[in-house]
Amino acid sequence: MDAQGRGRADDVDPADQWVLNPRTGEYELRLSPSAPESSVPGPRTAGYRASGRRTTAPGREVPPQRRRRAEPEAPVPGRRGRRPEKKKSRGKRVLLWTGGSMAFVVLVAGVGGYVYLKHLEGNVSTTDVGTAGSSSFKKDEAFNILIIGTDKRTGEGNEGYGDKGSAGHADTNILLHVAKDRSNATALSIPRDLIVDIPDCETTQEDGSKKVIPGSSGVRFNQSLGDLGRDAGCTMRTVKAVTGIQPHHFMMADFNAVKTLTTAVDGVDVCVEHAVDDPKSHLQLPAGESTVEGEQALAFVRTRHAFGNEGDLDRIKVQQQFLGSLMRKMSSSDTLTSPTKLVKLAEAATKALTVDSAIGKVGTLKDIALELKKVPTKNITFTTVPVIDNPAEKVKATVVVNEAKGPQVFDMIKNDVSFTEVEQKQKKEKAAVAARLKGEKSEPGEVRVRVMNGGAPAGSAQQELAYLQTQAGVSKSENAGNAPAEVAKTTLEYAPDQADQARALAEILGLSGAAMKPGESVTNAQGLPTMTLTLGKDFKGAGVKLDGSVKKPDLDTESTADQKLCAS
């Protein structure tokens, strides 16, 4: 029930209503000092009448209990009371900053409890983005969440940040990609001054009607939100147009989230190479490590004049370092074992949060938190869209995508390729390469293989067959048509006694050990055992080497969430 429904809400600390269940390792809601209750509402416990008197089994005596003066029952956040009050209007939906939304998905899983999560859901504002995102969240797939921060001034003490009267532009933008196997994640920052083409976008008005806002060409990315009434769905569509990556959902939070979140965890550790004294942001820090919270934390992530060339790209680096430190602090034992801190974090984040309608429900928000919680911080990579100065400008103020590096970064994210070196996968790959590629190789004319198309462009199997027969000398090859199912990576399946043939073909095609799959051979029309080469979506054309290892471009900015870095 709502805190106002029973007792005096001011007398109860929400954190005091949570206890650690040693069997599950999670906090559960305790409704009174003597009556622990499951985190999921259920029927009244057996053995108690509606009047509250205790009953016993026949023949068993219960000592009389001393009568106590009735005390007001502790309020339970988010639970409906006997005399519910009318829910207060949210007024204008709050807009955003990165810290609160990133924090929310990390911490909700630690709070636990259906009743309290339902209360948190009431704090969250939602926006209908229509077809710009996904209609639901799927736990068994990779997912992309666009985290947006605006320059809109909200809350007290924020007059020094953002543009006065701004509708709220996309000032800070991070596309968070979480891998399907949850082994890694990539946080790709998108500069606000990146020149893009904003597509037409359909928005939902307050009365429920739809309105198409026309696109704009050659404008800053930050204009994808706020200008002409564009909502977060327009920003999601712009990300898709620029990178080819489909954002599934979005999260937005305001400046105040940074202040309240950092205060709730007793500050975030940061490091600067040189002492900072910025009169514009009022940020003052000594050289070396410091702990910032509240107004000082907001000044740290908003200042552009204390670091590097005083530009937005340098500020992005500082924000990435700050988020990594915030995530480490939230996942520390001091935070996760403190119900008080967890409750304060959850309250601060959700009150500042706006999300798309598809993930605005309590169950979905918890699912996202649990999935992100699986990713090790050492495998969360922070990087930025590769850019160069806008060649059309004499006075450099904006940037454009670096076409030599950008597409490769975008393809890695689209294909769910990790930017971090996942140790377990590396060891398996090295072992596979050593065991499968090492040894004698047959002559090309002795290699017998059938080629199947498992996701490559139409006609690829015949093109590769022609290459093998006319240029590689693999005359005992044949076209086996389409594979039963599509595959992402090209594979070669072979029987143990065909290992020498498999090594020879792998050398011709540039296959890695991971692409070689020891298994069984099949019998061709002549009754002879044959290997099977299945061309996957990674097939680039006949004769083009297939290297199972992905080489990422040399990026100017890259770090992981477990690294402690100093801003300069």
XYZ file of C-alpha atoms in Angstrom:
568
model
C 0.000 0.000 0.000
C 1.099 3.592 -0.448
C 3.084 5.049 2.400
C 0.286 7.525 3.008
C -2.298 4.782 3.393
C -1.349 3.511 6.851
C 0.644 4.851 9.791
C 3.094 7.680 9.564
C 5.373 7.472 6.524
C 7.872 9.896 8.055
C 8.676 7.461 10.886
C 9.906 4.594 8.702
C 13.130 4.189 6.774
C 12.320 2.033 3.684
C 15.661 0.273 4.053
C 14.631 -1.025 7.515
C 11.893 -3.103 5.872
C 14.385 -5.331 3.975
C 16.213 -8.375 5.365
C 18.807 -10.646 3.746
C 17.539 -14.161 3.029
C 20.593 -16.413 3.540
C 19.086 -19.126 1.319
C 18.665 -16.945 -1.757
C 21.254 -14.246 -1.137
C 18.659 -11.548 -1.916
C 16.900 -8.950 0.220
C 13.211 -9.564 0.999
C 10.531 -7.278 2.376
C 9.710 -7.528 6.100
C 6.310 -6.004 6.841
C 6.764 -5.843 10.602
C 9.538 -6.592 13.087
C 8.032 -10.000 13.884
C 6.457 -11.061 10.608
C 8.758 -11.545 7.614
C 6.923 -11.727 4.331
C 7.892 -13.106 0.968
C 8.904 -10.644 -1.696
C 5.933 -11.808 -3.764
C 2.479 -11.107 -2.340
C 0.513 -14.209 -1.473
C -2.367 -15.472 0.698
C -2.521 -14.879 4.456
C -0.244 -17.212 6.404
C -1.979 -20.303 7.700
C -2.535 -20.332 11.455
C -3.932 -16.821 11.724
C -7.532 -15.774 11.630
C -8.723 -12.611 9.930
C -9.034 -11.081 13.385
C -5.322 -11.529 13.903
C -5.688 -14.121 16.743
C -3.401 -17.104 16.633
C -4.901 -20.588 16.278
C -3.361 -23.910 17.304
C -3.700 -27.546 16.455
C -6.181 -29.527 18.666
C -4.777 -30.424 22.077
C -1.899 -27.924 21.933
C -1.793 -25.106 24.439
C -0.455 -21.706 23.654
C 0.711 -19.517 26.552
C -1.257 -16.328 26.882
C 0.484 -13.358 25.326
C 0.848 -9.989 26.962
C -1.408 -7.455 25.363
C 0.390 -4.557 23.736
C -0.693 -1.150 22.779
C -1.299 -1.128 19.067
C 1.431 0.537 17.058
C 0.961 1.909 13.545
C 2.119 -0.672 11.036
C 5.157 0.273 9.011
C 4.245 1.510 5.562
C 5.244 -0.550 2.534
C 6.387 1.362 -0.524
C 4.266 0.783 -3.568
C 1.506 -1.280 -1.854
C -2.123 -0.176 -2.096
C -3.711 0.878 1.187
C -7.249 0.667 2.493
C -7.827 4.319 1.726
C -5.637 4.975 -1.311
C -4.866 8.522 -2.230
C -5.137 9.781 -5.752
C -1.813 9.396 -7.566
C -0.077 12.691 -8.089
C 0.450 13.841 -11.631
C 4.007 13.612 -12.922
C 3.548 16.858 -14.852
C 6.162 17.194 -17.507
C 8.175 14.036 -18.006
C 11.691 14.379 -16.785
C 14.515 14.318 -19.277
C 17.742 12.800 -18.789
C 21.331 12.169 -18.076
C 23.422 9.075 -18.577
C 24.383 8.224 -15.016
C 20.904 7.529 -13.683
C 19.861 5.164 -16.441
C 23.116 3.214 -16.440
C 22.870 2.983 -12.662
C 19.274 1.798 -12.683
C 19.841 -1.306 -14.797
C 22.785 -2.268 -12.586
C 21.128 -1.852 -9.208
C 17.485 -2.930 -9.532
C 18.400 -6.614 -9.411
C 20.055 -6.104 -6.058
C 16.992 -4.567 -4.454
C 14.617 -7.429 -5.243
C 11.028 -7.826 -4.104
C 7.880 -7.550 -6.203
C 6.109 -5.053 -3.978
C 8.959 -2.599 -3.856
C 9.737 -2.962 -7.561
C 6.097 -2.182 -8.280
C 6.551 0.999 -6.303
C 9.649 1.848 -8.358
C 7.678 1.307 -11.546
C 5.358 4.096 -10.444
C 8.331 6.452 -10.408
C 9.224 5.812 -14.036
C 7.907 7.894 -16.944
C 7.393 6.257 -20.353
C 7.329 7.362 -23.998
C 5.662 5.501 -26.859
C 8.292 5.316 -29.616
C 6.216 3.104 -31.921
C 8.250 1.185 -34.495
C 11.491 3.001 -33.624
C 12.217 0.277 -31.055
C 11.233 -3.260 -30.128
C 7.796 -4.096 -28.811
C 9.193 -6.302 -26.041
C 12.405 -7.261 -24.253
C 13.877 -10.697 -24.996
C 16.178 -12.222 -22.402
C 17.725 -14.815 -24.726
C 19.040 -12.355 -27.331
C 21.604 -9.581 -27.629
C 20.066 -6.165 -26.971
C 20.864 -2.488 -27.539
C 19.744 0.272 -25.174
C 20.224 3.911 -26.166
C 21.088 5.987 -23.087
C 20.472 9.695 -23.610
C 21.290 12.812 -21.609
C 19.929 16.261 -22.437
C 21.030 19.828 -21.898
C 17.675 20.757 -20.390
C 17.857 22.469 -17.008
C 15.833 20.616 -14.385
C 15.994 20.679 -10.620
C 17.640 23.089 -8.226
C 21.245 24.135 -8.572
C 21.577 23.317 -12.282
C 21.531 26.845 -13.661
C 25.174 26.545 -14.664
C 24.550 23.609 -16.970
C 22.765 23.311 -20.288
C 21.055 25.937 -22.377
C 18.465 28.178 -20.741
C 15.035 27.444 -22.210
C 16.290 24.407 -24.145
C 13.669 21.819 -25.098
C 16.226 19.174 -24.174
C 18.648 18.100 -26.887
C 20.560 14.801 -27.083
C 23.632 16.153 -25.321
C 25.126 12.872 -24.047
C 24.477 9.635 -25.928
C 25.645 6.088 -25.278
C 24.513 3.048 -27.241
C 24.867 0.114 -24.841
C 25.172 -3.261 -26.600
C 24.920 -6.374 -24.406
C 26.150 -9.605 -26.003
C 23.829 -12.551 -26.450
C 25.924 -14.776 -24.182
C 26.298 -11.920 -21.636
C 30.077 -12.366 -21.636
C 30.663 -8.748 -22.647
C 29.083 -5.393 -23.435
C 30.053 -2.322 -25.430
C 29.128 1.267 -24.528
C 29.489 3.320 -27.719
C 29.443 7.093 -27.168
C 27.963 9.204 -29.969
C 29.251 12.814 -30.081
C 26.538 15.446 -29.882
C 28.345 17.481 -32.591
C 28.407 14.608 -35.097
C 26.941 15.752 -38.430
C 24.098 13.414 -39.469
C 20.939 13.185 -41.517
C 17.915 12.923 -39.223
C 15.165 10.833 -40.858
C 11.430 11.539 -40.784
C 10.011 10.219 -37.535
C 6.547 9.494 -36.226
C 5.831 10.749 -32.709
C 2.922 10.171 -30.352
C 1.249 13.345 -29.116
C -0.246 13.869 -25.645
C -3.757 13.202 -26.991
C -2.624 9.873 -28.476
C -2.570 11.068 -32.076
C 0.404 10.486 -34.373
C 2.491 13.210 -35.995
C 5.296 12.769 -38.515
C 8.136 15.233 -37.985
C 10.137 15.847 -41.172
C 13.828 14.985 -41.193
C 16.835 17.293 -41.514
C 20.067 16.866 -43.484
C 23.573 17.817 -42.410
C 22.746 18.803 -38.821
C 24.201 18.004 -35.408
C 23.191 14.713 -33.803
C 21.893 16.501 -30.696
C 19.067 18.003 -32.774
C 17.522 14.528 -33.087
C 15.846 15.217 -29.730
C 13.875 18.324 -28.736
C 13.928 20.217 -32.041
C 10.491 20.477 -33.719
C 9.029 18.245 -31.017
C 11.268 15.252 -31.736
C 11.188 12.577 -29.034
C 13.597 9.782 -28.109
C 12.150 7.648 -30.911
C 13.592 10.163 -33.383
C 17.003 9.810 -31.750
C 16.733 6.020 -31.996
C 15.919 6.281 -35.706
C 18.898 8.608 -36.206
C 21.234 6.101 -34.543
C 19.946 3.402 -36.894
C 20.469 5.669 -39.926
C 24.032 6.592 -38.931
C 25.375 3.259 -37.655
C 23.063 0.624 -39.088
C 22.572 -0.624 -35.505
C 18.985 -0.974 -34.301
C 18.415 0.399 -30.784
C 15.813 -1.811 -29.130
C 15.018 0.463 -26.182
C 16.024 3.785 -24.631
C 16.599 5.214 -21.166
C 16.875 8.886 -20.166
C 17.643 10.576 -16.839
C 18.155 14.156 -15.700
C 21.117 15.975 -14.133
C 19.807 15.392 -10.638
C 20.341 11.632 -10.993
C 24.099 12.208 -10.996
C 23.903 14.171 -7.758
C 21.558 11.835 -5.904
C 23.170 8.599 -7.119
C 26.679 9.637 -6.170
C 25.471 10.851 -2.796
C 23.636 7.575 -2.182
C 26.861 5.566 -2.606
C 28.921 8.033 -0.531
C 30.730 9.406 -3.557
C 32.518 8.151 -6.664
C 36.304 7.921 -6.965
C 37.857 9.921 -9.812
C 41.396 10.805 -10.801
C 42.917 13.784 -12.612
C 46.495 14.170 -13.811
C 46.592 17.890 -13.060
C 44.839 20.050 -10.488
C 41.535 21.464 -11.729
C 40.161 24.942 -11.060
C 37.383 25.651 -13.572
C 35.475 28.881 -12.804
C 32.739 28.022 -15.310
C 31.713 24.711 -13.750
C 33.105 25.621 -10.289
C 35.004 22.320 -10.286
C 38.051 22.322 -8.008
C 40.105 19.155 -7.596
C 43.691 18.468 -6.566
C 45.937 16.353 -8.787
C 45.526 12.641 -8.172
C 42.563 10.749 -6.741
C 39.465 12.363 -5.224
C 35.963 11.347 -4.254
C 33.142 13.428 -5.745
C 29.426 13.481 -5.054
C 26.432 15.732 -5.491
C 27.130 19.084 -7.155
C 30.829 18.301 -7.471
C 30.101 15.038 -9.323
C 27.804 16.853 -11.742
C 30.463 19.493 -12.356
C 33.013 16.741 -13.057
C 30.967 15.133 -15.834
C 29.692 18.402 -17.313
C 32.877 20.480 -17.516
C 34.493 20.944 -20.932
C 37.208 23.394 -19.939
C 39.204 21.350 -17.453
C 40.481 18.579 -19.701
C 42.235 18.070 -23.031
C 41.324 20.517 -25.780
C 38.221 21.678 -23.908
C 36.002 19.960 -26.471
C 33.103 17.531 -26.350
C 35.258 14.538 -27.338
C 37.486 15.057 -24.292
C 34.436 15.424 -22.079
C 33.141 12.097 -23.434
C 36.342 10.377 -22.263
C 35.890 11.827 -18.776
C 32.241 10.737 -18.669
C 33.217 7.198 -19.671
C 35.795 7.064 -16.874
C 33.234 8.406 -14.420
C 30.619 5.813 -15.425
C 33.147 3.017 -15.056
C 33.939 4.223 -11.531
C 30.237 4.578 -10.706
C 29.549 1.033 -11.885
C 32.436 -0.321 -9.796
C 31.124 1.526 -6.737
C 27.575 0.228 -7.222
C 28.778 -3.368 -7.639
C 31.079 -3.172 -4.587
C 30.283 -5.168 -1.481
C 29.775 -1.962 0.530
C 26.864 -1.025 -1.723
C 25.338 -4.427 -2.450
C 25.181 -5.378 1.242
C 23.579 -2.095 2.303
C 19.780 -2.029 2.014
C 19.812 1.694 2.766
C 22.128 2.481 -0.162
C 20.231 0.182 -2.526
C 16.906 1.799 -1.714
C 18.328 5.306 -2.123
C 19.874 4.345 -5.454
C 16.681 2.792 -6.756
C 14.547 5.742 -5.685
C 16.927 8.313 -7.201
C 17.314 6.491 -10.507
C 13.664 5.703 -11.133
C 12.424 9.184 -10.250
C 14.794 10.600 -12.857
C 14.110 7.904 -15.459
C 12.134 7.967 -18.710
C 12.019 4.791 -20.827
C 10.130 3.462 -23.833
C 6.744 1.894 -23.139
C 7.956 -1.630 -23.940
C 10.232 -1.741 -20.880
C 8.219 0.444 -18.513
C 6.806 -2.519 -16.571
C 8.356 -3.740 -13.340
C 9.049 -7.253 -14.579
C 10.814 -6.038 -17.703
C 12.995 -3.555 -15.826
C 14.077 -6.271 -13.437
C 14.827 -8.645 -16.327
C 17.099 -6.051 -17.937
C 18.889 -5.487 -14.640
C 19.452 -9.200 -14.114
C 20.791 -9.680 -17.637
C 23.219 -6.764 -17.382
C 24.323 -7.963 -13.962
C 25.757 -11.078 -15.652
C 28.346 -9.059 -17.614
C 31.770 -8.776 -15.864
C 32.889 -5.160 -15.539
C 36.260 -6.081 -17.057
C 34.440 -6.979 -20.266
C 32.378 -3.768 -20.537
C 34.154 -1.622 -23.122
C 33.688 2.146 -23.388
C 34.535 3.586 -26.790
C 33.420 6.392 -29.103
C 32.232 6.528 -32.700
C 35.428 7.086 -34.764
C 35.264 10.609 -36.179
C 37.314 13.216 -38.041
C 36.937 16.980 -38.212
C 34.232 18.131 -40.589
C 36.126 18.863 -43.852
C 33.430 21.348 -44.907
C 34.344 23.739 -42.074
C 37.198 26.200 -41.938
C 36.682 26.773 -38.229
C 36.405 23.278 -36.797
C 33.287 22.907 -34.663
C 31.689 19.621 -35.742
C 32.803 16.120 -36.723
C 31.807 13.425 -39.211
C 32.109 9.632 -39.117
C 35.571 8.312 -39.972
C 34.664 6.075 -42.919
C 37.947 4.169 -42.587
C 37.167 2.988 -39.044
C 33.501 3.656 -38.267
C 31.883 0.939 -40.403
C 34.094 -1.739 -38.852
C 33.117 -0.652 -35.336
C 29.441 -0.674 -36.280
C 29.746 -4.127 -37.895
C 31.386 -5.555 -34.764
C 28.445 -4.424 -32.654
C 25.862 -5.599 -35.190
C 27.551 -9.018 -35.364
C 27.808 -9.283 -31.555
C 31.624 -9.290 -31.567
C 33.337 -8.389 -28.285
C 35.760 -5.457 -28.112
C 37.349 -7.039 -25.050
C 39.490 -10.125 -25.041
C 37.380 -12.656 -23.206
C 39.962 -14.942 -21.615
C 37.969 -18.150 -21.703
C 37.143 -17.772 -25.391
C 40.742 -16.934 -26.206
C 42.014 -20.080 -24.504
C 39.492 -22.227 -26.331
C 40.367 -20.619 -29.656
C 44.106 -21.095 -29.117
C 43.598 -24.721 -28.146
C 41.402 -25.299 -31.194
C 43.939 -23.699 -33.531
C 46.820 -25.697 -32.070
C 44.972 -29.015 -32.236
C 43.200 -28.678 -35.572
C 45.621 -26.754 -37.776
C 48.805 -28.493 -36.698
C 49.739 -31.586 -38.706
C 50.122 -32.929 -42.207
C 48.062 -31.551 -45.079
C 46.713 -33.342 -48.129
C 47.341 -32.138 -51.654
C 44.478 -29.960 -52.981
C 43.576 -32.618 -55.550
C 42.968 -35.117 -52.732
C 40.530 -32.888 -50.860
C 36.923 -34.005 -51.209
C 34.326 -31.458 -50.090
C 30.759 -30.373 -50.756
C 29.817 -26.687 -50.491
C 26.546 -25.470 -48.945
C 25.099 -21.964 -48.588
C 24.215 -21.275 -44.949
C 23.489 -17.569 -44.991
C 25.791 -16.100 -47.653
C 24.324 -14.149 -50.596
C 22.470 -16.207 -53.214
C 24.829 -17.962 -55.624
C 27.772 -17.940 -53.207
C 28.101 -21.733 -53.048
C 28.463 -21.980 -56.833
C 30.941 -19.076 -56.914
C 33.110 -20.630 -54.205
C 32.916 -24.002 -55.946
C 34.173 -22.439 -59.167
C 37.081 -20.872 -57.291
C 38.030 -24.145 -55.619
C 37.953 -26.094 -58.873
C 39.587 -23.606 -61.262
C 42.029 -21.694 -59.043
C 42.678 -23.695 -55.868
C 43.016 -27.143 -57.451
C 40.292 -28.729 -55.320
C 38.777 -30.707 -58.163
C 36.854 -33.141 -55.955
C 34.323 -30.534 -54.848
C 30.592 -30.198 -55.475
C 27.636 -27.864 -54.875
C 25.238 -29.230 -52.228
C 22.742 -26.335 -52.367
C 21.346 -24.602 -49.279
C 22.124 -25.677 -45.720
C 19.240 -26.712 -43.413
C 19.699 -23.530 -41.380
C 21.572 -20.235 -41.595
C 24.807 -19.787 -39.643
C 26.750 -16.653 -38.723
C 30.219 -18.127 -39.296
C 31.542 -20.357 -42.082
C 32.316 -23.884 -40.832
C 34.012 -27.016 -42.131
C 32.799 -30.336 -40.736
C 34.947 -33.421 -41.217
C 35.521 -36.929 -39.865
C 38.676 -37.717 -37.824
C 40.290 -39.565 -40.755
C 39.808 -36.444 -42.935
C 41.855 -34.134 -40.695
C 44.686 -33.856 -43.236
C 42.180 -32.811 -45.926
C 40.541 -30.339 -43.509
C 43.880 -28.685 -42.710
C 44.638 -28.326 -46.402
C 41.256 -26.697 -47.144
C 41.535 -24.447 -44.082
C 44.848 -23.137 -45.391
C 43.341 -22.449 -48.824
C 40.299 -20.628 -47.429
C 41.894 -18.957 -44.412
C 39.728 -20.807 -41.902
C 40.594 -20.583 -38.216
C 40.703 -23.587 -35.940
C 37.380 -22.486 -34.447
C 35.754 -22.820 -37.880
C 36.861 -26.445 -38.165
C 34.293 -28.795 -36.635
C 35.382 -32.399 -36.048
C 32.324 -34.568 -36.584
C 31.127 -36.886 -39.299
C 31.556 -37.096 -43.034
C 28.735 -37.587 -45.533
C 28.592 -39.837 -48.572
C 28.428 -38.247 -52.013
C 26.731 -39.597 -55.153
C 29.701 -41.860 -55.829
C 29.517 -43.364 -52.346
C 32.679 -41.641 -51.144
C 33.125 -39.827 -47.796
C 33.025 -36.052 -48.181
C 33.597 -33.071 -45.880
C 30.975 -30.288 -45.665
C 31.844 -26.610 -46.071
C 28.948 -24.367 -44.972
C 29.254 -20.734 -46.034
C 27.954 -18.419 -43.294
C 26.953 -14.778 -43.187
C 30.637 -13.857 -42.812
C 31.367 -15.064 -46.378
C 32.811 -12.109 -48.308
C 33.134 -13.574 -51.797
C 34.797 -16.368 -53.747
C 38.495 -16.628 -52.992
C 38.376 -14.096 -50.124
C 40.186 -15.443 -47.078
C 37.920 -16.322 -44.149
C 39.665 -15.540 -40.874
C 37.631 -16.499 -37.830
C 39.449 -13.960 -35.688
C 38.074 -10.422 -35.915
C 40.570 -7.565 -35.980
C 39.165 -4.372 -34.553
C 40.334 -0.983 -35.801
C 42.891 1.079 -33.942
C 40.577 3.281 -31.860
C 41.564 6.611 -30.362
C 39.379 6.073 -27.295
C 38.801 2.785 -25.570
C 38.621 1.621 -21.955
C 36.871 -0.987 -19.849
C 34.680 -0.529 -16.790
C 37.219 -2.152 -14.438
C 40.036 0.270 -15.314
C 40.923 3.149 -13.009
C 42.045 6.017 -15.250
C 43.036 9.626 -14.645
C 41.465 12.417 -16.684
C 43.873 14.791 -18.368
